[in-house]
PDB file of C-alpha atoms in Angstrom:
ATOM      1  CA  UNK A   1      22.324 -16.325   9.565  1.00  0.00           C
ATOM      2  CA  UNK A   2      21.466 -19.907   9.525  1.00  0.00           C
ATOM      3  CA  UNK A   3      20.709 -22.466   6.451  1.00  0.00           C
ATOM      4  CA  UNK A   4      19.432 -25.762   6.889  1.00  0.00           C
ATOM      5  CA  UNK A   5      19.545 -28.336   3.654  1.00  0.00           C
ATOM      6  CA  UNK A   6      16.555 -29.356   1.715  1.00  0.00           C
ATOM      7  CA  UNK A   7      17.299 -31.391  -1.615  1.00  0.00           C
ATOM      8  CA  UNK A   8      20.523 -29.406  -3.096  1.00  0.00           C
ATOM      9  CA  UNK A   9      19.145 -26.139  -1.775  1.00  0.00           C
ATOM     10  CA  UNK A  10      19.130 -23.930   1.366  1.00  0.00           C
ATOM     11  CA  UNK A  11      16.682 -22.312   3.225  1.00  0.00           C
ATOM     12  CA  UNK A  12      17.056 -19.680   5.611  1.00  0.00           C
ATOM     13  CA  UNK A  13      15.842 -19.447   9.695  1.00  0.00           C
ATOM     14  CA  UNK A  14      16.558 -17.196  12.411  1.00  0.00           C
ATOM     15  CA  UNK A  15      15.458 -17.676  16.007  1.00  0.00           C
ATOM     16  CA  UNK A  16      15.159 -15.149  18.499  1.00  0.00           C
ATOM     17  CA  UNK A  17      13.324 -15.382  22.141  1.00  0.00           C
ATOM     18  CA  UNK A  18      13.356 -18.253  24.684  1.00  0.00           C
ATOM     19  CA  UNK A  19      10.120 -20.955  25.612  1.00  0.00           C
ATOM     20  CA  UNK A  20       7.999 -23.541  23.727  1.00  0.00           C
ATOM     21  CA  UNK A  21       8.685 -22.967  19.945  1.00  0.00           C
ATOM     22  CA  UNK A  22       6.965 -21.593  17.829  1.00  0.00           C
ATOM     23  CA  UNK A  23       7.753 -21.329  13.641  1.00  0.00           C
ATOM     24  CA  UNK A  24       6.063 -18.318  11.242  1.00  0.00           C
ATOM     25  CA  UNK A  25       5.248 -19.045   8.416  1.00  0.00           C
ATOM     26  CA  UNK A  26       5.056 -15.775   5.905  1.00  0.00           C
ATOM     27  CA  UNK A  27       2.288 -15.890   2.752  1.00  0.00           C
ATOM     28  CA  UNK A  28       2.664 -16.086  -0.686  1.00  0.00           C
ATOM     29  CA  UNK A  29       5.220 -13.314  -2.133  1.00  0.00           C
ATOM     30  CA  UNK A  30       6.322 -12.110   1.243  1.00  0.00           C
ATOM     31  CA  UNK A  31       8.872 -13.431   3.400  1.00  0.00           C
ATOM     32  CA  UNK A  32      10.027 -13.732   6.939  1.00  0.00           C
ATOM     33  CA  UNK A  33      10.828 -10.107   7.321  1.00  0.00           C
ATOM     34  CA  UNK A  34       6.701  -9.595   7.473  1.00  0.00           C
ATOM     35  CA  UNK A  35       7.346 -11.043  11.282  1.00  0.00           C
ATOM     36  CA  UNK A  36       9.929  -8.925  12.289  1.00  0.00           C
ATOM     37  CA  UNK A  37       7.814  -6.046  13.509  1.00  0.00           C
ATOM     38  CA  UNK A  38       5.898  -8.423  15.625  1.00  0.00           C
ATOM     39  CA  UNK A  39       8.751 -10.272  17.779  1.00  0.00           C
ATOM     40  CA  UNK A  40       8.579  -8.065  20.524  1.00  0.00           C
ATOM     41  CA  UNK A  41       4.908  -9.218  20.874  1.00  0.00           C
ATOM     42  CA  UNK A  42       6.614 -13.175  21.062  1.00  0.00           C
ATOM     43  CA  UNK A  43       9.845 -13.790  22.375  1.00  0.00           C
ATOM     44  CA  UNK A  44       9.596 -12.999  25.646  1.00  0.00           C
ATOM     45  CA  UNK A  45       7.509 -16.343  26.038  1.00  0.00           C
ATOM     46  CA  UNK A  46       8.396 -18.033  22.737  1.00  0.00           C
ATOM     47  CA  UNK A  47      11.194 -19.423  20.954  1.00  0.00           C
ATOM     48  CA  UNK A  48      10.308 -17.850  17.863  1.00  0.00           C
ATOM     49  CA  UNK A  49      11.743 -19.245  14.640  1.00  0.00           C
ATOM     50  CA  UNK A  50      11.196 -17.789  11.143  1.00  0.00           C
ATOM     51  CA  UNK A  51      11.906 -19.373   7.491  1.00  0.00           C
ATOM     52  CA  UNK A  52      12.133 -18.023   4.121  1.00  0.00           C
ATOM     53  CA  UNK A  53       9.613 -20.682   2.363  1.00  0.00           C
ATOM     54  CA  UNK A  54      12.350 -22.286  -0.935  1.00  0.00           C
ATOM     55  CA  UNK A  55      12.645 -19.529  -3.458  1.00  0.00           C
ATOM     56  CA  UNK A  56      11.273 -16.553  -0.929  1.00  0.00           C
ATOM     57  CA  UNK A  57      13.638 -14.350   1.220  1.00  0.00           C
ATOM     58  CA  UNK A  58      17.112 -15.505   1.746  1.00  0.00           C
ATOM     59  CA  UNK A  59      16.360 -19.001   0.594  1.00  0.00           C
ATOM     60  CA  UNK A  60      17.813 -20.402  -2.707  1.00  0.00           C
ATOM     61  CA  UNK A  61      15.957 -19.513  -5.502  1.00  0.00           C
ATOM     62  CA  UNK A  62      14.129 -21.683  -7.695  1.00  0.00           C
ATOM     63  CA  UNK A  63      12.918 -21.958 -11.637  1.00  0.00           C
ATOM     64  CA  UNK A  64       9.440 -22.836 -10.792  1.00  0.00           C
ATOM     65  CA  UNK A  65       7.351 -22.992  -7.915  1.00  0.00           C
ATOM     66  CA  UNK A  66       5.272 -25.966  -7.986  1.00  0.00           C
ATOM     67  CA  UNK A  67       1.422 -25.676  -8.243  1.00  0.00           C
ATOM     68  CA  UNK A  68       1.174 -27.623  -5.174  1.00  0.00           C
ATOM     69  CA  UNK A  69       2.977 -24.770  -3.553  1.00  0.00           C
ATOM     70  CA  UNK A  70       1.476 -25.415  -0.139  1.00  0.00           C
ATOM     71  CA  UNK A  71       1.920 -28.739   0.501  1.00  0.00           C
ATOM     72  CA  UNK A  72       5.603 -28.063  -1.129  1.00  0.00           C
ATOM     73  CA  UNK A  73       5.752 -25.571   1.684  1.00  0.00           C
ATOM     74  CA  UNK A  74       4.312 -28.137   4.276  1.00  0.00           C
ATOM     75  CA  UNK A  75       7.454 -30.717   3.636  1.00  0.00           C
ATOM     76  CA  UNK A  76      10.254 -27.769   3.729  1.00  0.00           C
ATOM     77  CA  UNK A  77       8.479 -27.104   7.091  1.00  0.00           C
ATOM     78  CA  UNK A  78       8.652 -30.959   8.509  1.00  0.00           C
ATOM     79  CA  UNK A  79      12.388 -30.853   7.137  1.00  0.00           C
ATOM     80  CA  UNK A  80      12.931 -27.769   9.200  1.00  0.00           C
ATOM     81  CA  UNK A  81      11.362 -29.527  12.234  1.00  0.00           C
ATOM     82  CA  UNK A  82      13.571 -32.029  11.883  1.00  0.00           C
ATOM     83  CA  UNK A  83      16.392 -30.250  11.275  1.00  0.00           C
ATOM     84  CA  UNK A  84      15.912 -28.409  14.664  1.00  0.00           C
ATOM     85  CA  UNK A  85      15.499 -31.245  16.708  1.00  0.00           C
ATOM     86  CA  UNK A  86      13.438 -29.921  19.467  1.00  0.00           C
ATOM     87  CA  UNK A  87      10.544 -32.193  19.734  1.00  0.00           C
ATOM     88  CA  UNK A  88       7.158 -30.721  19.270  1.00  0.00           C
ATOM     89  CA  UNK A  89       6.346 -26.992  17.601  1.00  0.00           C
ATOM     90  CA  UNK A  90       3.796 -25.280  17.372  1.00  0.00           C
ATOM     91  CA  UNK A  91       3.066 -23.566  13.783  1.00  0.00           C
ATOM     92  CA  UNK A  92       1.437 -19.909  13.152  1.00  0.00           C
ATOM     93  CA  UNK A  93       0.622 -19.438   9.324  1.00  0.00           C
ATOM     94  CA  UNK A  94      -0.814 -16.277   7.972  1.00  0.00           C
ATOM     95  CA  UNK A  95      -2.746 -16.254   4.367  1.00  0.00           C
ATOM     96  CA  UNK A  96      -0.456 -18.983   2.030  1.00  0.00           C
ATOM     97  CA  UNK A  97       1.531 -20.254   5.362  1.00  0.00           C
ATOM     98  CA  UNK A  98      -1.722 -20.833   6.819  1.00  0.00           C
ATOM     99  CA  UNK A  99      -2.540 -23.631   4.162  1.00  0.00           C
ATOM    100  CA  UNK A 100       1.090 -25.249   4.413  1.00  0.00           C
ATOM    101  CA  UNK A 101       0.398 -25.053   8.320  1.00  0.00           C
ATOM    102  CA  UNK A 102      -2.397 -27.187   8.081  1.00  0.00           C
ATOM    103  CA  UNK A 103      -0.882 -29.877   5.371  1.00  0.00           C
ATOM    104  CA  UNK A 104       2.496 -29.906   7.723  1.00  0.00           C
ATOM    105  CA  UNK A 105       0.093 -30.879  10.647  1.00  0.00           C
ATOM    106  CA  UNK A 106      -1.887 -33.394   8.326  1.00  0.00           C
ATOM    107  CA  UNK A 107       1.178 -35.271   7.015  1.00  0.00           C
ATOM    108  CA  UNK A 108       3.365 -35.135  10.226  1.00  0.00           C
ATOM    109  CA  UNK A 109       1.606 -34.819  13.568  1.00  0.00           C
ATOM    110  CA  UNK A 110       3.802 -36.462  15.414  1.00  0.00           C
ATOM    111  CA  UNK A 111       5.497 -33.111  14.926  1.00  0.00           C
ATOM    112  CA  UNK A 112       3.570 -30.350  15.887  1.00  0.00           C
ATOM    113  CA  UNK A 113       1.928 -29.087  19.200  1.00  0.00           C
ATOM    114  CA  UNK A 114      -0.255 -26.993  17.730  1.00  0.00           C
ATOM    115  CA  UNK A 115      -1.486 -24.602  14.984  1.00  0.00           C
ATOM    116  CA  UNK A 116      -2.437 -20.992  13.954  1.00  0.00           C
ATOM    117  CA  UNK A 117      -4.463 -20.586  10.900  1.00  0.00           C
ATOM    118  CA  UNK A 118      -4.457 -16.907  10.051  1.00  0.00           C
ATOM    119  CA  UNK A 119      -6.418 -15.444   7.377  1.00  0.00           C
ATOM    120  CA  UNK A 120      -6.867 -17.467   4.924  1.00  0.00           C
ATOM    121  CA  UNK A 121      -9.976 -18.773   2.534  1.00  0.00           C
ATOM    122  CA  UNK A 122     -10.110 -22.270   3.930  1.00  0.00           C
ATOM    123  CA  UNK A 123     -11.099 -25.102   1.911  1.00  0.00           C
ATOM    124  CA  UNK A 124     -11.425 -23.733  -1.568  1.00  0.00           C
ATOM    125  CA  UNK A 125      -9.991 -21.069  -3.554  1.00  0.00           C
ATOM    126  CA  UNK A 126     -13.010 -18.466  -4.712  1.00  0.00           C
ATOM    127  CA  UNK A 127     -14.621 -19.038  -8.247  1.00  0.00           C
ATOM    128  CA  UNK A 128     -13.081 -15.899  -9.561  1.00  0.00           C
ATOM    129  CA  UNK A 129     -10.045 -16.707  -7.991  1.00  0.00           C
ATOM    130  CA  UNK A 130      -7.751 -16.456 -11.049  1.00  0.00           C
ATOM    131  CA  UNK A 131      -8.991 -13.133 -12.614  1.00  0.00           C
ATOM    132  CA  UNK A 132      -8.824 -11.604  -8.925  1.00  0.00           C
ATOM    133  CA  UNK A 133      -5.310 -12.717  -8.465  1.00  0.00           C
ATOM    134  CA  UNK A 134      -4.760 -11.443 -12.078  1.00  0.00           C
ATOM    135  CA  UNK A 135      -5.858  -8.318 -11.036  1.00  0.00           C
ATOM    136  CA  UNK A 136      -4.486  -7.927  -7.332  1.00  0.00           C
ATOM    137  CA  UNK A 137      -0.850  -8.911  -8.702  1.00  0.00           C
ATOM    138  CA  UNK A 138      -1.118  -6.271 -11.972  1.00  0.00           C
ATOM    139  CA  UNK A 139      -2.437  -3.660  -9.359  1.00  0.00           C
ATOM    140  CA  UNK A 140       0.501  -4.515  -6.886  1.00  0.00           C
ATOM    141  CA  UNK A 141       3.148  -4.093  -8.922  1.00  0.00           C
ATOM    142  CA  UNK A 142       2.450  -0.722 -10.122  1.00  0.00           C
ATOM    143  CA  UNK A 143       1.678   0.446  -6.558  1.00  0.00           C
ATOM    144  CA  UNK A 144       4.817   2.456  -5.076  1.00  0.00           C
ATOM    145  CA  UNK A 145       3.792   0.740  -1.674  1.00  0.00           C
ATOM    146  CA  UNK A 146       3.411  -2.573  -2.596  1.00  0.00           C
ATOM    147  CA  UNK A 147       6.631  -2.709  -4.783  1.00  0.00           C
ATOM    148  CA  UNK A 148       8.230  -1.331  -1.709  1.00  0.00           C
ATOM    149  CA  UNK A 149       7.162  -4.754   0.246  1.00  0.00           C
ATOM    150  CA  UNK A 150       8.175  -7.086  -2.449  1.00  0.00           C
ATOM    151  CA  UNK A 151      11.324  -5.413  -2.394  1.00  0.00           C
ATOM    152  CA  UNK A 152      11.700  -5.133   1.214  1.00  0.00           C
ATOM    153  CA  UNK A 153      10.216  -9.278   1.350  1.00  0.00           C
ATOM    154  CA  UNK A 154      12.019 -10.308  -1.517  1.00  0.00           C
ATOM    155  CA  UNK A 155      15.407  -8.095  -2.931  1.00  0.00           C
ATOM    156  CA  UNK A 156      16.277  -6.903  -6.368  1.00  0.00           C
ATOM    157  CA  UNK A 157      14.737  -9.576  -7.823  1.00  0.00           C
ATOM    158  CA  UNK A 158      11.178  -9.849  -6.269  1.00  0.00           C
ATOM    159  CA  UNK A 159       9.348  -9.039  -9.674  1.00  0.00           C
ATOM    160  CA  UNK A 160      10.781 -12.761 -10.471  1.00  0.00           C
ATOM    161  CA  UNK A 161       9.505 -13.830  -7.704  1.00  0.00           C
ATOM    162  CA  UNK A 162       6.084 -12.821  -8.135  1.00  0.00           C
ATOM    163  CA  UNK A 163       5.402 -13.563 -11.413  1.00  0.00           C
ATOM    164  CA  UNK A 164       6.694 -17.303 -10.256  1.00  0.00           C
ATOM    165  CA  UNK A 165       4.254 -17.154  -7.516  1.00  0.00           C
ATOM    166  CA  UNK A 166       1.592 -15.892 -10.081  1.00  0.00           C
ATOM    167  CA  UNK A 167       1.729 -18.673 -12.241  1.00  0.00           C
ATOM    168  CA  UNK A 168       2.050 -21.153  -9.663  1.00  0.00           C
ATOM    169  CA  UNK A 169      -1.537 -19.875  -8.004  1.00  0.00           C
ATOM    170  CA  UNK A 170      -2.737 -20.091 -11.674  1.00  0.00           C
ATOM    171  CA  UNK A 171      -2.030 -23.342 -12.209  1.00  0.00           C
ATOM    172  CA  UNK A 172      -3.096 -25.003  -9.155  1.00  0.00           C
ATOM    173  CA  UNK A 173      -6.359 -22.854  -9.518  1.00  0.00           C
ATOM    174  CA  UNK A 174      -7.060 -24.409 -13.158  1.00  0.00           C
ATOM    175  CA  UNK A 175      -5.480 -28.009 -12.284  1.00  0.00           C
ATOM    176  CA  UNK A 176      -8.380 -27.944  -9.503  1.00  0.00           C
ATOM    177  CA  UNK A 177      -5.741 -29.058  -6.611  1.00  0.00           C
ATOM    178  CA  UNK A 178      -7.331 -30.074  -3.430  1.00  0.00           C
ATOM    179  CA  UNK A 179      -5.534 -27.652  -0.842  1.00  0.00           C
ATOM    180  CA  UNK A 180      -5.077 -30.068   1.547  1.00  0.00           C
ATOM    181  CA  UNK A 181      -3.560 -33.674   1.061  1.00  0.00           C
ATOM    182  CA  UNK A 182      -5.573 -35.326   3.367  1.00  0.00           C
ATOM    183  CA  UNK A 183      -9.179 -35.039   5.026  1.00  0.00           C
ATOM    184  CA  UNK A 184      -9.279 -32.271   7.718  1.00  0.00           C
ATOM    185  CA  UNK A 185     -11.069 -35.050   9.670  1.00  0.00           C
ATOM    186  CA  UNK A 186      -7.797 -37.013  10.245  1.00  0.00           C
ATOM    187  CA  UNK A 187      -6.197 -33.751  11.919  1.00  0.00           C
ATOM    188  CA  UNK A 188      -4.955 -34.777  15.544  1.00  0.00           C
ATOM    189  CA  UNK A 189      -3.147 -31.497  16.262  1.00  0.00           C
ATOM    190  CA  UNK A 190      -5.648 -28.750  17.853  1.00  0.00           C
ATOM    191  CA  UNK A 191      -6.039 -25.696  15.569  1.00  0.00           C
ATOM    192  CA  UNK A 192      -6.968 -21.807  16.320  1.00  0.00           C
ATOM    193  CA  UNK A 193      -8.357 -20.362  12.939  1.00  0.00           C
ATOM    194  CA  UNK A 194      -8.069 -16.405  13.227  1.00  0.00           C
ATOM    195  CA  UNK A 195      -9.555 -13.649  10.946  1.00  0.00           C
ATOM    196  CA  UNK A 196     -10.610 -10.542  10.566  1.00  0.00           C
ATOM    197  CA  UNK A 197     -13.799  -8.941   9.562  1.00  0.00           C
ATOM    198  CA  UNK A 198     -12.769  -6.420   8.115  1.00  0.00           C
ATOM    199  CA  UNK A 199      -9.768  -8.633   5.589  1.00  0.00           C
ATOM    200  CA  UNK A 200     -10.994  -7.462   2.087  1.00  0.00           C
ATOM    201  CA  UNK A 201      -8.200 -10.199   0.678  1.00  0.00           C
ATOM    202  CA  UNK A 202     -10.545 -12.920   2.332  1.00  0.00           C
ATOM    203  CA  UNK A 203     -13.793 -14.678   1.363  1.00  0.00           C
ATOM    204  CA  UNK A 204     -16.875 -12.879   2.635  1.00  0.00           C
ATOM    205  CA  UNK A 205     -17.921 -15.698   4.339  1.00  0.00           C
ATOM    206  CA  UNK A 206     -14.546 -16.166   6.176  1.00  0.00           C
ATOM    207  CA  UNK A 207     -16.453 -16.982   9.313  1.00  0.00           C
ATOM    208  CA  UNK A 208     -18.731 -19.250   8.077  1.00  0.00           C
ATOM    209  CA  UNK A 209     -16.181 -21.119   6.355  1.00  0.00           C
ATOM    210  CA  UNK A 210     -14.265 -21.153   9.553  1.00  0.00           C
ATOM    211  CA  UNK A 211     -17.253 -22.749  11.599  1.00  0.00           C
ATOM    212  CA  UNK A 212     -17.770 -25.432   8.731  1.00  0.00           C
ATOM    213  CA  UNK A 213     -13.742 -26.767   9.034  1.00  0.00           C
ATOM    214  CA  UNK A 214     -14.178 -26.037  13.293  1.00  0.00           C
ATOM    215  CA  UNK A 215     -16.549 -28.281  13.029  1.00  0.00           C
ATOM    216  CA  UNK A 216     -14.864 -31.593  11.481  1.00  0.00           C
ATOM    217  CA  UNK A 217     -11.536 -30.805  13.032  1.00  0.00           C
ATOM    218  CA  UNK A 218     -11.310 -32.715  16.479  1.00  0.00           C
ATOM    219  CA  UNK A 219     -10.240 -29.955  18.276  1.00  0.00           C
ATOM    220  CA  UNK A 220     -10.469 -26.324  16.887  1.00  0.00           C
ATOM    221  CA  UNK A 221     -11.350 -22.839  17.804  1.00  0.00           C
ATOM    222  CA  UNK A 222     -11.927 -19.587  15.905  1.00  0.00           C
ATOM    223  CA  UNK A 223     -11.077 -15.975  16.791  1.00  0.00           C
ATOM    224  CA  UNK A 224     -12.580 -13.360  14.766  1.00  0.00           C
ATOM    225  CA  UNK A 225     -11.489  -9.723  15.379  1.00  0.00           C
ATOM    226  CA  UNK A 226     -14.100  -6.962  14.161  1.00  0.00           C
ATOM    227  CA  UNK A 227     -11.336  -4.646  12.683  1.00  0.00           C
ATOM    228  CA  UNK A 228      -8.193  -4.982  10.704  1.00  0.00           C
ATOM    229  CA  UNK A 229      -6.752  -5.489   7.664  1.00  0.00           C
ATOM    230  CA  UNK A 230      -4.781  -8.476   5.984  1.00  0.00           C
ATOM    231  CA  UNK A 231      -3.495 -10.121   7.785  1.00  0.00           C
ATOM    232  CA  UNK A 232      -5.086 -10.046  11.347  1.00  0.00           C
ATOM    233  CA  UNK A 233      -1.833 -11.305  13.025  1.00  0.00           C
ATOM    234  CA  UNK A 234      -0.632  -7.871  12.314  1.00  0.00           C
ATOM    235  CA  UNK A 235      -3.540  -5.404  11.963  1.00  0.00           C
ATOM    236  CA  UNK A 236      -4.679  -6.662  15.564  1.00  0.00           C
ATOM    237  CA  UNK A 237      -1.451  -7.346  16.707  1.00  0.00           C
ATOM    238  CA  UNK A 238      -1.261  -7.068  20.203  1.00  0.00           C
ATOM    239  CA  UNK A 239      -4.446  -8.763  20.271  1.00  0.00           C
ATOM    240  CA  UNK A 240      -4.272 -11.672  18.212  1.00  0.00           C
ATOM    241  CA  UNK A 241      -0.314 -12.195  20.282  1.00  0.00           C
ATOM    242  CA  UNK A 242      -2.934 -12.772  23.039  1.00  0.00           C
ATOM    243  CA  UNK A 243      -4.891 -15.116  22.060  1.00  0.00           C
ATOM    244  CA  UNK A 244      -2.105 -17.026  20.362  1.00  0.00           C
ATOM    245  CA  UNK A 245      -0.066 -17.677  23.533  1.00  0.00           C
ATOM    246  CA  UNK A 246      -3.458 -18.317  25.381  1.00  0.00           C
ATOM    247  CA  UNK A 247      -4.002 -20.895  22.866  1.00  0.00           C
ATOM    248  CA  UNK A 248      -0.350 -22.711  23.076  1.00  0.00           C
ATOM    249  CA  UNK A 249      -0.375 -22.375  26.627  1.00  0.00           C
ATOM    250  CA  UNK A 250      -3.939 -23.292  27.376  1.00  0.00           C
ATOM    251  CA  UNK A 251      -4.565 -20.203  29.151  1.00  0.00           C
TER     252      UNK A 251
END
């Protein structure tokens, strides 16, 4: 297992799989294990690296998550850049990672090759965002399944972990946080937004909204799959593995 530093903490990374790297970055309240299914899919071609975002996984724990947890998310993921010393990587993000994708790109582009957006709501959070969560979260936790995946995502303690994530959502929901640090207009890495129809965790309009950002972003492109669930990285797996190393690799 490896560790690198950030502050006085540690966050966990594994690598497997040779060629241009390329870092996943799990969603709120699940963790790097959410990949592990997929790596046959990636590291024949990719040197696939996966973190536990500070306070997820294997990672230290923490007493609060901060209701700027993406952009929080976005400077563990420069440090971990850094740390691996390997020039350029490109950055896949599904749901929350997708956001901290985006603000890592944004604050750091010297960085990054380029990035997947998966499945996420964009710019904005919904207007009922905070009663939905409310109830997605309550519903989650008494669901055998879903306990199963925190569990699985998180250990013996993932309840902890949720309700941190919970609050943090809540509170950058009613502090009206912009999700991204900076203008999408100043992004100089190329992006790939991806989505499914289908994603009943994503806004309705997920392809609109997708057009709108394609279209102040330099350089962007959107992949939309019919079918699947959340998120399309996995419910259209060998699909959206594809398009993703068409995308790096210009293909």
């Amino acid at each position: 297992m490896s560790f690198f530093k950030y502050g006085d903490k540690s966050i966990f990374y594994k690598e497997c799989g040779t060629g241009e790297p390329l870092v996943f970055l799990h969603g709120n309240t699940a963790s790097s294990k959410m990949f592990e299914l997929l790596m046959p899919l990636y590291e024949e071609n990719f040197r696939c690296i996966l973190i536990d975002f500070l306070g997820n996984g294997l990672s230290d724990r923490v007493e609060h998550f901060s209701s700027d947890v993406w952009y929080d998310e976005a400077l563990q993921i420069i440090a971990l850049t850094e740390h691996l010393q390997c020039g350029k990587v490109s950055l896949i993000g599904t749901s929350g990672g997708s956001w901290a994708a985006i603000n890592a790109a944004l604050e750091r582009p010297d960085l990054f090759y380029k990035v997947i957006a998966d499945s996420f709501d964009g710019r904005t959070l919904n207007s009922n965002f905070s009663d939905n969560l409310l109830s997605e979260r309550k519903t989650a936790k008494a669901n055998l399944q879903s306990r199963q995946f925190y569990e699985w995502c998180q250990g013996t303690d993932w309840e902890k972990v949720v309700d941190l994530d919970t609050e943090a959502l809540l509170n950058c929901a009613k502090e009206k946080r912009p999700l991204f640090h900076k203008p999408l207009e100043e992004m100089k890495v190329p992006v790939l937004f991806m989505g499914s129809k289908e994603d009943e965790m994503c806004r309705k309009n997920l392809e609109q909204e997708y057009k709108e950002m394609a279209a102040i972003i330099p350089s962007a492109t959107i992949q939309i799959f019919e079918h699947g669930g959340h998120p399309a990285i996995a419910s259209n797996a060998e699909q959206a593995a594809k398009r993703i190393y068409n995308f790096i690799l210009d293909e």
